[in-house]
Tab-separated table of C-alpha atoms in Angstrom:
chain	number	residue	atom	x	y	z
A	28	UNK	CA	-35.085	23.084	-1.353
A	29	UNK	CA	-32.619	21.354	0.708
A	30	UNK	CA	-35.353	19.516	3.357
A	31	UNK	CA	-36.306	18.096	-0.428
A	32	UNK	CA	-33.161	17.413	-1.976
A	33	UNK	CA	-32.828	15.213	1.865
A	34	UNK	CA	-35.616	13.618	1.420
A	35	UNK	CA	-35.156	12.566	-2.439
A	36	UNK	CA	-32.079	11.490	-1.258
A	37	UNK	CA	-33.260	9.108	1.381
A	38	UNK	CA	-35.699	7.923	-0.822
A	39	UNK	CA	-33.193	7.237	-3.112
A	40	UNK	CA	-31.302	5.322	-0.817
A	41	UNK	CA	-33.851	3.015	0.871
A	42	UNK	CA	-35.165	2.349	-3.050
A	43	UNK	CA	-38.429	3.834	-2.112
A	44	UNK	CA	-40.777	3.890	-5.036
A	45	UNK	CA	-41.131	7.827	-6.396
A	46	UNK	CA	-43.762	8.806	-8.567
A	47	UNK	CA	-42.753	9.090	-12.015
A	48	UNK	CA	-43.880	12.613	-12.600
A	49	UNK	CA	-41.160	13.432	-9.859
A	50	UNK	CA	-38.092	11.813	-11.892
A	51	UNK	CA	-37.757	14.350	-14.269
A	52	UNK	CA	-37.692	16.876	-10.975
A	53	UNK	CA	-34.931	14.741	-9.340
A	54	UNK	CA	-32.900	14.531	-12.413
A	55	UNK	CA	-32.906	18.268	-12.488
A	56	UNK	CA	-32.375	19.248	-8.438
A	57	UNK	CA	-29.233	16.471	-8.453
A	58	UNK	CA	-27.914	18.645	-11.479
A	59	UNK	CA	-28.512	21.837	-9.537
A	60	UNK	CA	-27.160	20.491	-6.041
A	61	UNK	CA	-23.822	19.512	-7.930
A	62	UNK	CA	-23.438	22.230	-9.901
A	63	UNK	CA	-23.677	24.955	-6.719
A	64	UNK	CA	-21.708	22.302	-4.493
A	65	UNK	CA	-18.560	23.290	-6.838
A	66	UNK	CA	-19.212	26.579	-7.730
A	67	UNK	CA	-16.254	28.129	-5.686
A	68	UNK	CA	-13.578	25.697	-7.691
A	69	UNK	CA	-12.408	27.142	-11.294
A	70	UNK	CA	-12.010	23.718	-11.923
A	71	UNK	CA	-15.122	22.125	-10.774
A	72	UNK	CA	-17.032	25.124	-12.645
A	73	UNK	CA	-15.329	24.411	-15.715
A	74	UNK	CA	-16.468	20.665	-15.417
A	75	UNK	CA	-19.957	21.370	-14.131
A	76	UNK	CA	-20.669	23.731	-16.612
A	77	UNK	CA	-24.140	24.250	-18.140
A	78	UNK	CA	-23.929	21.685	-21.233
A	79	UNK	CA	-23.537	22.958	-25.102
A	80	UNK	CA	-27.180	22.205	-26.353
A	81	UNK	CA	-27.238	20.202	-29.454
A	82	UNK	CA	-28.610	19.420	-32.372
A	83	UNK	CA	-31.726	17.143	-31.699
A	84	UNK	CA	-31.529	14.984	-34.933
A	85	UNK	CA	-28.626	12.849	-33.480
A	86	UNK	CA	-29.665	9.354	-33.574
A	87	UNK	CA	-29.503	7.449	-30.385
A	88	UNK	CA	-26.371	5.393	-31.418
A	89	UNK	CA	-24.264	8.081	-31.843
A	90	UNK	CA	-25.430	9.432	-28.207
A	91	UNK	CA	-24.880	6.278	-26.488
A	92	UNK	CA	-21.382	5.990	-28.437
A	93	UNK	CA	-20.800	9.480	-26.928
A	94	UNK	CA	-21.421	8.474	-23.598
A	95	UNK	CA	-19.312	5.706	-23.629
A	96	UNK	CA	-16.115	7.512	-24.515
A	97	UNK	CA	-16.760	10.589	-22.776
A	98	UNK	CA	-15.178	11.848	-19.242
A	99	UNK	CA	-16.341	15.089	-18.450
A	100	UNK	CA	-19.069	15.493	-16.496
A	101	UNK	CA	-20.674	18.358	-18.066
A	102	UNK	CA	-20.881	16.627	-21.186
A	103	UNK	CA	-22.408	13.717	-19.836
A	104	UNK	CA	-24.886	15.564	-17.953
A	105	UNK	CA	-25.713	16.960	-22.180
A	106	UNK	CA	-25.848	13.645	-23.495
A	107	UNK	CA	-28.086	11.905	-20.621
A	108	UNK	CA	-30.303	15.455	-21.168
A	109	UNK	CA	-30.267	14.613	-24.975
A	110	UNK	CA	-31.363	11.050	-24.346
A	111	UNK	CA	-34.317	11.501	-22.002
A	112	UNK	CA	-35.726	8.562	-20.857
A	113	UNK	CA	-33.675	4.966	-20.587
A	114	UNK	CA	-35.563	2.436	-21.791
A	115	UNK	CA	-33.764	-1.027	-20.889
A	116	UNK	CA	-31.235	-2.174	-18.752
A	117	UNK	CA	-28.295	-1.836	-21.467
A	118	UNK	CA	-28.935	1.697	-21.746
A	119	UNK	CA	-29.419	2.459	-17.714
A	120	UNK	CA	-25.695	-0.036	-17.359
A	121	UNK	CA	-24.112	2.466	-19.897
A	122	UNK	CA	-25.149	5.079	-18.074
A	123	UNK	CA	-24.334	4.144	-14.549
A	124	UNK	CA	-20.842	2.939	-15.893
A	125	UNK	CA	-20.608	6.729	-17.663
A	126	UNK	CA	-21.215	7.916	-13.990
A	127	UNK	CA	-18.317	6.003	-12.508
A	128	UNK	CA	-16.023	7.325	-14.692
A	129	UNK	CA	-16.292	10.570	-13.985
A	130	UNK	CA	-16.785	9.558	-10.310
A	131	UNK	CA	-20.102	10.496	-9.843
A	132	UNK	CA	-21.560	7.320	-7.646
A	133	UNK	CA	-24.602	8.767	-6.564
A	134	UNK	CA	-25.546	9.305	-9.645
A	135	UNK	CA	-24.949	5.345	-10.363
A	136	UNK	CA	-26.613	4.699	-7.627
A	137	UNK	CA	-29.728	7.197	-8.284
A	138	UNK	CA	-29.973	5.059	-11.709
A	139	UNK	CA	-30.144	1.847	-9.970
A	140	UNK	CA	-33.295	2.736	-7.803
A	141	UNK	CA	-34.673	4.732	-10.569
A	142	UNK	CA	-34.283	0.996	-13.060
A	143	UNK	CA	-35.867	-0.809	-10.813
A	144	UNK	CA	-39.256	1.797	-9.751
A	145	UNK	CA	-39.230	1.417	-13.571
A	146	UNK	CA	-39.823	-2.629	-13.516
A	147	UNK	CA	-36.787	-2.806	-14.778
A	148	UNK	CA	-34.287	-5.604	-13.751
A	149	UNK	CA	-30.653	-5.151	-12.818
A	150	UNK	CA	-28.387	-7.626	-13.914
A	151	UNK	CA	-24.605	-8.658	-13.047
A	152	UNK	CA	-23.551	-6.411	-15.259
A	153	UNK	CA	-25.645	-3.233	-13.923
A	154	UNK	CA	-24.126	-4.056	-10.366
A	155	UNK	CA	-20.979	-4.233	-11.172
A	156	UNK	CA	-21.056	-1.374	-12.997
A	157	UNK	CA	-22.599	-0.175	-10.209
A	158	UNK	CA	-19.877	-1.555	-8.255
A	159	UNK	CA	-16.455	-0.068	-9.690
A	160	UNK	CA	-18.890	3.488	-9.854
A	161	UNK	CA	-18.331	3.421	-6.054
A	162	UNK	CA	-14.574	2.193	-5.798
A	163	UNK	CA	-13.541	5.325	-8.273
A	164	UNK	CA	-15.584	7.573	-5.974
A	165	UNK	CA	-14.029	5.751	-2.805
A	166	UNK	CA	-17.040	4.212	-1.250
A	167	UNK	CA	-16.387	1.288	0.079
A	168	UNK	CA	-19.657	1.040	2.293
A	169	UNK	CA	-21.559	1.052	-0.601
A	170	UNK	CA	-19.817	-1.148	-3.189
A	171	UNK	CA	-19.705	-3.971	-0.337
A	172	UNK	CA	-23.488	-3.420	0.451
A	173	UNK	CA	-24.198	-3.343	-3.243
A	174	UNK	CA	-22.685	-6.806	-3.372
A	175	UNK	CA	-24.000	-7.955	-0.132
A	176	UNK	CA	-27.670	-7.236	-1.667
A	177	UNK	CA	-27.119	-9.166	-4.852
A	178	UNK	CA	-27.822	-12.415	-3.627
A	179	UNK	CA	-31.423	-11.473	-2.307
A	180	UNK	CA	-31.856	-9.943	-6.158
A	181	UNK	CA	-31.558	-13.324	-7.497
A	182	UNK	CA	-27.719	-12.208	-8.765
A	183	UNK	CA	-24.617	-14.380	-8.045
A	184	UNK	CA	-21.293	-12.046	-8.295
A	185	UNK	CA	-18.669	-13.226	-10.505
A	186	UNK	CA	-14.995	-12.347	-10.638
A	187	UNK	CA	-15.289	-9.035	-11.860
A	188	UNK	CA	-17.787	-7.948	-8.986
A	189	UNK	CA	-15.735	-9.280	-6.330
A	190	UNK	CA	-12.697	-7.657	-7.792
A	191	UNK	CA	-13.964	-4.317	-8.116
A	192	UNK	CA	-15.577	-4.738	-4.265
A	193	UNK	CA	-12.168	-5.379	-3.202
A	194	UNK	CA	-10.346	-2.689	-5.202
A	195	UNK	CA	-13.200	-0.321	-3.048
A	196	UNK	CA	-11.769	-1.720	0.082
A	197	UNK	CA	-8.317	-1.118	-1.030
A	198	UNK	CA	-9.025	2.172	-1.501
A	199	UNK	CA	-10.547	2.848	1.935
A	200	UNK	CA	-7.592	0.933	3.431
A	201	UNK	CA	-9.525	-1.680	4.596
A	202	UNK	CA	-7.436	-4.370	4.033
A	203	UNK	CA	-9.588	-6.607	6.524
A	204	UNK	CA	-12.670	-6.501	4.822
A	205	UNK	CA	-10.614	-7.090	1.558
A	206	UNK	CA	-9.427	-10.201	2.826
A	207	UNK	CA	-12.493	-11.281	3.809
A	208	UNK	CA	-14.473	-10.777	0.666
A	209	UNK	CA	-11.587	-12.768	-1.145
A	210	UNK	CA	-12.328	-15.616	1.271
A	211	UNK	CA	-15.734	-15.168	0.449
A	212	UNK	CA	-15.330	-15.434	-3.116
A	213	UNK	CA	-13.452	-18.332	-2.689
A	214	UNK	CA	-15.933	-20.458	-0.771
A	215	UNK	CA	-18.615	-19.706	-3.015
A	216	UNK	CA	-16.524	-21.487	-5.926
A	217	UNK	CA	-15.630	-17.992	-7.518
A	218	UNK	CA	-11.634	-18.183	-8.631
A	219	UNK	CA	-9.524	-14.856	-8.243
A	220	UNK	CA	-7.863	-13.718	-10.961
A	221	UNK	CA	-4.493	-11.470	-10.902
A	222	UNK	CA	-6.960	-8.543	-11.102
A	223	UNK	CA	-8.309	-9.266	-7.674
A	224	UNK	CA	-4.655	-10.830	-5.861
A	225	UNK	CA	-2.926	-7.336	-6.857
A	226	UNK	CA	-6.260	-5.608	-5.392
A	227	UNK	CA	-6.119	-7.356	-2.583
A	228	UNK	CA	-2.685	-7.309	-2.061
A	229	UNK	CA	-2.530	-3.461	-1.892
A	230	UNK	CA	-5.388	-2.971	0.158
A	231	UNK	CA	-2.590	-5.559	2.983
A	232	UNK	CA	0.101	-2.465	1.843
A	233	UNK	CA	-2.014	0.358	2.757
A	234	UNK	CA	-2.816	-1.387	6.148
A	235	UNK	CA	0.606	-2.074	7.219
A	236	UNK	CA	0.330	-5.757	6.371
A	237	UNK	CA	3.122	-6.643	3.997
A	238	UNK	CA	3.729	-10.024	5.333
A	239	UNK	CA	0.279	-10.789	4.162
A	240	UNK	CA	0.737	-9.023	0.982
A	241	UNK	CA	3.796	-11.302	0.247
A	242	UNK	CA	1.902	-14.312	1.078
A	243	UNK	CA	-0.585	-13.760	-1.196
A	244	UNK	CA	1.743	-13.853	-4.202
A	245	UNK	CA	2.417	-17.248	-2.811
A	246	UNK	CA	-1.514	-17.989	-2.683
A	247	UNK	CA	-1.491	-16.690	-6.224
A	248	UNK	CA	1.049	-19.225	-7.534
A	249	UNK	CA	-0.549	-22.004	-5.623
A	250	UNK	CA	-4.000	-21.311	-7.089
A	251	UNK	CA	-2.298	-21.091	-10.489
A	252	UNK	CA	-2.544	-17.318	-11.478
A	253	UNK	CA	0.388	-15.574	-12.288
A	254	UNK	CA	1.358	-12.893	-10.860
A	255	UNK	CA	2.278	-9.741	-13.331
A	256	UNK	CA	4.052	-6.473	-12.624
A	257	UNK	CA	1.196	-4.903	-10.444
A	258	UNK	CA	1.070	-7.510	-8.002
A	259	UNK	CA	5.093	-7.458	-7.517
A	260	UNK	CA	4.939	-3.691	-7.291
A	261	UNK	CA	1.998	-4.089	-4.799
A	262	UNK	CA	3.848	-6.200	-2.687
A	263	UNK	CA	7.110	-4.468	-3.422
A	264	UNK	CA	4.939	-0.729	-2.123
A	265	UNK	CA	3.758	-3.060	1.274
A	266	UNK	CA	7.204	-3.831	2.081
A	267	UNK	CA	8.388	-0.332	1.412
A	268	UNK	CA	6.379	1.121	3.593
A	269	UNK	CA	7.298	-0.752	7.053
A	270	UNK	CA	11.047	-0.249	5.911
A	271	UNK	CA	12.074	-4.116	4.512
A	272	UNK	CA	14.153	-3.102	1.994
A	273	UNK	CA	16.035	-6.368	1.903
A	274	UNK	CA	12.803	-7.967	1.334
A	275	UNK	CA	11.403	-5.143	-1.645
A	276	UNK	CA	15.283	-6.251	-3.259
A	277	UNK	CA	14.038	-9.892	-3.061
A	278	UNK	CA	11.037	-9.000	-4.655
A	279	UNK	CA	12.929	-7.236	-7.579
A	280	UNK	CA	15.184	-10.212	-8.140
A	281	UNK	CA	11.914	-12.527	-8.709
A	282	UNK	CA	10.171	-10.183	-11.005
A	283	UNK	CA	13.370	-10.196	-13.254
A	284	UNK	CA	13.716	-13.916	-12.861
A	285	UNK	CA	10.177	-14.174	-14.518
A	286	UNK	CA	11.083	-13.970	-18.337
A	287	UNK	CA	7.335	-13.317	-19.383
A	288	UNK	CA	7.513	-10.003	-17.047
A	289	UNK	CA	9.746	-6.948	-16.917
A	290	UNK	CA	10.213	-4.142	-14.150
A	291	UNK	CA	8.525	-0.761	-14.448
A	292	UNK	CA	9.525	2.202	-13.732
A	293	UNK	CA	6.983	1.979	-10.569
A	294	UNK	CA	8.997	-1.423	-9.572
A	295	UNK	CA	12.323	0.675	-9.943
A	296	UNK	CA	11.181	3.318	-7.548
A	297	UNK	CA	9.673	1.473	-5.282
A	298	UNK	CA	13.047	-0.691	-4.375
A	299	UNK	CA	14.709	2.752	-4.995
A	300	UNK	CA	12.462	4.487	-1.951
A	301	UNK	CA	13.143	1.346	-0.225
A	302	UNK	CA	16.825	1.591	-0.063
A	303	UNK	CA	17.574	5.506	-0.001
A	304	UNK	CA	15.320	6.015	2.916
A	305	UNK	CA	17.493	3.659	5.361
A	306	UNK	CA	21.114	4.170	4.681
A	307	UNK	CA	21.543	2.051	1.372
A	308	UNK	CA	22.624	4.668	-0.791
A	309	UNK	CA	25.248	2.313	-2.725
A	310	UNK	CA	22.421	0.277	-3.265
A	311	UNK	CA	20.682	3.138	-4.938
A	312	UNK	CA	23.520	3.303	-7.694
A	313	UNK	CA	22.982	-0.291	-8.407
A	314	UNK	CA	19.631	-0.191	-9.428
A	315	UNK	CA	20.214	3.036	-11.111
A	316	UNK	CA	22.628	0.966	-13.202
A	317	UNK	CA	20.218	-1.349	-13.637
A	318	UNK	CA	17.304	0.936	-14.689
A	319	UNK	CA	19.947	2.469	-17.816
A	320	UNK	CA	20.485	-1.180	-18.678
A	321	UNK	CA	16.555	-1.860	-19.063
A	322	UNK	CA	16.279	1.555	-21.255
A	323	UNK	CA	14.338	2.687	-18.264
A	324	UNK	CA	14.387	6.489	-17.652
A	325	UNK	CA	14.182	8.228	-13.981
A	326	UNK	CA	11.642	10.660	-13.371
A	327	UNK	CA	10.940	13.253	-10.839
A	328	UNK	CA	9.796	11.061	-8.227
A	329	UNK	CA	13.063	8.928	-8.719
A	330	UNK	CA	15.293	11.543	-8.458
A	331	UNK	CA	13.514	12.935	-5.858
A	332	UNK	CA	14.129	9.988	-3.930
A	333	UNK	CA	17.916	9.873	-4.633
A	334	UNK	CA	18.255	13.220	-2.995
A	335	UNK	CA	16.427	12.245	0.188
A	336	UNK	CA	18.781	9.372	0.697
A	337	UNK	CA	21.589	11.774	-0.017
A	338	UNK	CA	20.623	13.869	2.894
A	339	UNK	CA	20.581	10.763	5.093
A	340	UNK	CA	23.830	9.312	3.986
A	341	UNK	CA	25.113	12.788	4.458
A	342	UNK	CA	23.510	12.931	8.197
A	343	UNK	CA	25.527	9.099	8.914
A	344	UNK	CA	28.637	9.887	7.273
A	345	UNK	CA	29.071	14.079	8.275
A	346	UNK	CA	31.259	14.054	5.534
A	347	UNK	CA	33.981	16.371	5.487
A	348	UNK	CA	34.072	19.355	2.634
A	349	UNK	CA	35.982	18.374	-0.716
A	350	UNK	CA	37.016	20.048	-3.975
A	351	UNK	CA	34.340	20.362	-6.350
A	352	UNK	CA	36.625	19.413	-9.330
A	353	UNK	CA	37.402	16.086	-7.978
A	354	UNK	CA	34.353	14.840	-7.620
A	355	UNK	CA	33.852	12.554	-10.879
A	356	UNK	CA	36.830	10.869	-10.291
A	357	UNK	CA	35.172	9.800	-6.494
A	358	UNK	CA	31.615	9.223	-8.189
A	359	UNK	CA	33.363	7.262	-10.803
A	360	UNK	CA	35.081	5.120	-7.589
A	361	UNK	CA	32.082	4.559	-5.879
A	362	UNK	CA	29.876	3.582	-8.680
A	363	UNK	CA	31.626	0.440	-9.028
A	364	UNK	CA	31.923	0.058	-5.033
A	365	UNK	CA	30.637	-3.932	-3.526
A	366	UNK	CA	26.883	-4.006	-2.366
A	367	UNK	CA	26.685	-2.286	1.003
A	368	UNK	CA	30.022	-0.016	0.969
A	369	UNK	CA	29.295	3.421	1.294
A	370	UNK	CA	28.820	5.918	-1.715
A	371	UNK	CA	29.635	9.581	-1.133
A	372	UNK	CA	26.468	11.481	-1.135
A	373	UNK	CA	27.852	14.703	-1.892
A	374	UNK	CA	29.495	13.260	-5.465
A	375	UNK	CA	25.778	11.794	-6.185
A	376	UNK	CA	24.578	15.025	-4.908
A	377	UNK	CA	26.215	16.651	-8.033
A	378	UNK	CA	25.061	14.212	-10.496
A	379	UNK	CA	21.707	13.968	-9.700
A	380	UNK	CA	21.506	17.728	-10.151
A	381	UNK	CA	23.146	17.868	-13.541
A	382	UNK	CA	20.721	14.936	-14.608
A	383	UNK	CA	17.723	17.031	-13.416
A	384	UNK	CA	18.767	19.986	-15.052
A	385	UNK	CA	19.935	18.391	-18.096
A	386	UNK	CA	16.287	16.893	-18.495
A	387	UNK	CA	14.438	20.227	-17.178
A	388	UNK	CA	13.018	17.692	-14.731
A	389	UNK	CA	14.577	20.424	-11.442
A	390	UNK	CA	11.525	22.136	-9.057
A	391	UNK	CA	11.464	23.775	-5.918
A	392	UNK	CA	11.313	20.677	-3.874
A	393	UNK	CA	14.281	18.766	-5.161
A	394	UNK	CA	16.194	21.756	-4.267
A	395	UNK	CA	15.165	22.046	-0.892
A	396	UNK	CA	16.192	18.162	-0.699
A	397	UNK	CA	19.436	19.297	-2.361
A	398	UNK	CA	20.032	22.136	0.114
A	399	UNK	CA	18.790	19.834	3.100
A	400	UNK	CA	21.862	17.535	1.975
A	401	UNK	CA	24.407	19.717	2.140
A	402	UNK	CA	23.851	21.383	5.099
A	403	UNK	CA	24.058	17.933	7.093
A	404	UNK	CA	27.251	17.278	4.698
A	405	UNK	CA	28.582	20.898	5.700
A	406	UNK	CA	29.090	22.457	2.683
A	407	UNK	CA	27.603	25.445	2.930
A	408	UNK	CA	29.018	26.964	-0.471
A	409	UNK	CA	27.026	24.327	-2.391
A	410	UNK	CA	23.936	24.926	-0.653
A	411	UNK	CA	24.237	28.522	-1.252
A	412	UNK	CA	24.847	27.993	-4.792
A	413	UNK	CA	22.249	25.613	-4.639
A	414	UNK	CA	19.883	28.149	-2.927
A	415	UNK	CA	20.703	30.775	-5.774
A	416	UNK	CA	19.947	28.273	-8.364
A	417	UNK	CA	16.838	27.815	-6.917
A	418	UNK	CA	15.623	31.418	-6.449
A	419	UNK	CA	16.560	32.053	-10.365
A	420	UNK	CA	14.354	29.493	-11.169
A	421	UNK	CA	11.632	30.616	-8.929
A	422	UNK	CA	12.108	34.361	-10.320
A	423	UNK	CA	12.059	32.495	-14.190
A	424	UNK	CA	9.253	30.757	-13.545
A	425	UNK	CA	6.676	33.662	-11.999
A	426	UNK	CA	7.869	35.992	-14.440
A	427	UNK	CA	6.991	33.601	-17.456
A	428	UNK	CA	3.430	33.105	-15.489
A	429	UNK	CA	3.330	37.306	-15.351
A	430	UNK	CA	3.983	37.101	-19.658
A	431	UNK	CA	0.938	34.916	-19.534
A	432	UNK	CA	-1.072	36.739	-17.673
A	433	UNK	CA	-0.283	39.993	-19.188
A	434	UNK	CA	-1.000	38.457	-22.642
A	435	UNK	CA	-4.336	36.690	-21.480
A	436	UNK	CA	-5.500	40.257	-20.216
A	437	UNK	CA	-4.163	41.792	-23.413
A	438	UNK	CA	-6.323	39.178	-25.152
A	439	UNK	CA	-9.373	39.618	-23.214
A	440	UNK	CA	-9.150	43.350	-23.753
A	441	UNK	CA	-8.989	43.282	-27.118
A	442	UNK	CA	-11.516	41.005	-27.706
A	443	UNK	CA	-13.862	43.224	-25.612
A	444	UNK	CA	-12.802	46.046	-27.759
A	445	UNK	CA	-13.976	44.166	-30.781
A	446	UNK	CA	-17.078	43.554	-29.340
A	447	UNK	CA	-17.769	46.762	-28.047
């Protein structure tokens, strides 16, 4: 079975004509192949499934509305059973964009050979559905060969092609190819729109490039598109990364300058990371401050955050134990320090903690943060405290996963004595 599974494969891939007596075989053995490829994951089973048969008398509209909406692959695999054979290229394009949702790309890419052995004709549409299939399964290869091919099809990509093409690239971290198919799309009279900047422009974060990544918000704004939150935070996430925090603040200041836009809570975090992870821990506060004044909430990743650049404050500063009890009153003095004095990190420390625990937002890893912090601070009491908070909570948490257990098996047993 598997020298022909290989060779349907191949076939599939150098869009070699099959006979159509094999399709229905093909259809079948790609079903089979995924569904013993996940067989050791719980949650793979549960998704590749063996599909609920229905009721035959559902008209064809009501399957194809079905298909549109769904994401689970098991029910797909029901509804394209229920359908049977595809009989123009609007049903085969909702089909192969059903397939990249559930990031199933081969299977897009099966359809597209199997369209055109039919005499069927892809359009722009059918690639670049096509297309974003193989950018939400991460392959890159494919979605630019796809577009490569369209010319010689008699196709000419439009915006959304090239934009999902370099959202693939992005993905892979190839931010050199990215770049190129945006100059491509350019000289072939195709304008970018914001979708395809803030594609490209993470695709330069991922590779290290942030000084490209900021000059293309500049190339935006010169080609007239405006840039919206995503492309900020993209280019905010490239600067991050290398450690220009000054320039990620800089960023920040123009997205709030830009009355038709508003930070997210991604933007927040971002400049956050930025700061806390090279010694600007004041700076943290401020756009903390800034965040309550938006009516922008932190979350775990956030706080997270915080903690980490408590630990490195704490490393710089070796700060010397202090009473517990007075620590508002020296949180409540540095909160209103200038931009760039120090902050102590064992006062924010405290804070952060209560915040976390006052929202239930506290896990395993923000305490190890929270320990790491006060070791380098030396105050070993709070990190033992810390450490006994954090065992509670681990002995909390597996005995309320034992109560669910216990029940589930209590459940299951009783339901087999019912059946029984």
């Amino acid at each position: 079975m598997c020298i022909l599974l290989l060779v349907i494969q191949v076939s599939l891939a150098l869009r070699v004509s099959l006979p159509v007596s094999q399709k229905r075989t093909i259809f079948l053995l790609q079903r089979e192949v995924y569904s013993s490829a996940n067989s050791n994951s719980n949650e793979d089973n549960e998704k590749m499934s063996p599909p609920v048969s229905r009721a035959p008398t559902m008209s064809r509209g009501v399957l194809f509305s079905q298909v549109k909406r769904t994401r689970k692959v098991s029910e797909l695999w029901s509804l394209v059973e229920e359908l049977g054979t595809l009989r123009d290229e609007r049903e085969y394009t909702i089909v192969i964009s059903a397939w990249g949702r559930v990031r199933k790309p081969d299977m897009a890419i099966a359809l597209l050979s199997q369209m055109e052995n039919e005499g069927l004709r892809p359009n722009v549409i059918t690639y670049n559905a096509v297309i974003s299939a193989c950018e939400k399964g991460r392959q890159w290869g494919r979605a630019c060969a796809l577009l490569e091919e369209m010319p010689s099809k008699g196709l000419i990509p439009n915006v959304v092609t090239y934009s999902a093409a370099i959202s693939a690239c992005e993905k892979g971290s190839q931010w050199q190819k990215a770049l190129s198919i945006l100059q491509n799309m350019q000289s072939n009279g195709v304008q970018p729109n914001v979708v395809t900047y803030s594609a490209a422009i993470s695709a330069c974060g991922k590779g290290g490039q942030w000084q490209k990544a900021v000059q293309l918000l500049d190339t935006m704004r010169m080609h007239g598109v405006q840039p919206n939150v995503v492309s900020y935070n993209a280019a905010m996430s490239a600067c991050e990364k290398v450690g220009h925090w000054q320039t990620v603040l800089n960023l920040l200041d123009q997205l709030k300058c830009d009355t038709s836009l508003e930070p997210s809570l991604i933007s927040y975090n971002t400049a956050i990371a930025a700061c806390a992870k090279h010694g600007q821990l004041a700076r943290t506060q401020e756009l903390l401050n800034d965040m309550e004044i938006a009516g922008i909430q932190p979350d775990l990743a956030t706080y997270r955050t915080l903690l980490v650049g408590c630990e490195i404050e704490a490393k710089q500063q070796h700060s010397s134990p202090f009473s517990f009890d007075d620590t508002d009153q020296i949180f409540q003095k540095n909160q209103h320090s200038s931009t760039g004095s120090t902050i102590d990190p064992m006062a924010m420390l405290k804070h952060i903690i209560a915040d976390m625990r006052e929202r239930q937002l506290s896990d395993i890893t923000s305490f190890k943060l929270a320990i790491a912090a006060c070791e380098h601070a030396g105050h070993w009491e709070t990190a033992l405290d810390l450490a006994r908070q954090r065992d509670a909570a681990l002995t909390k948490h597996k005995s309320s996963f034992q109560h669910r257990h216990d029940d589930t098996y209590r459940s299951g047993k009783n339901s087999e004595g019912l059946t029984s």
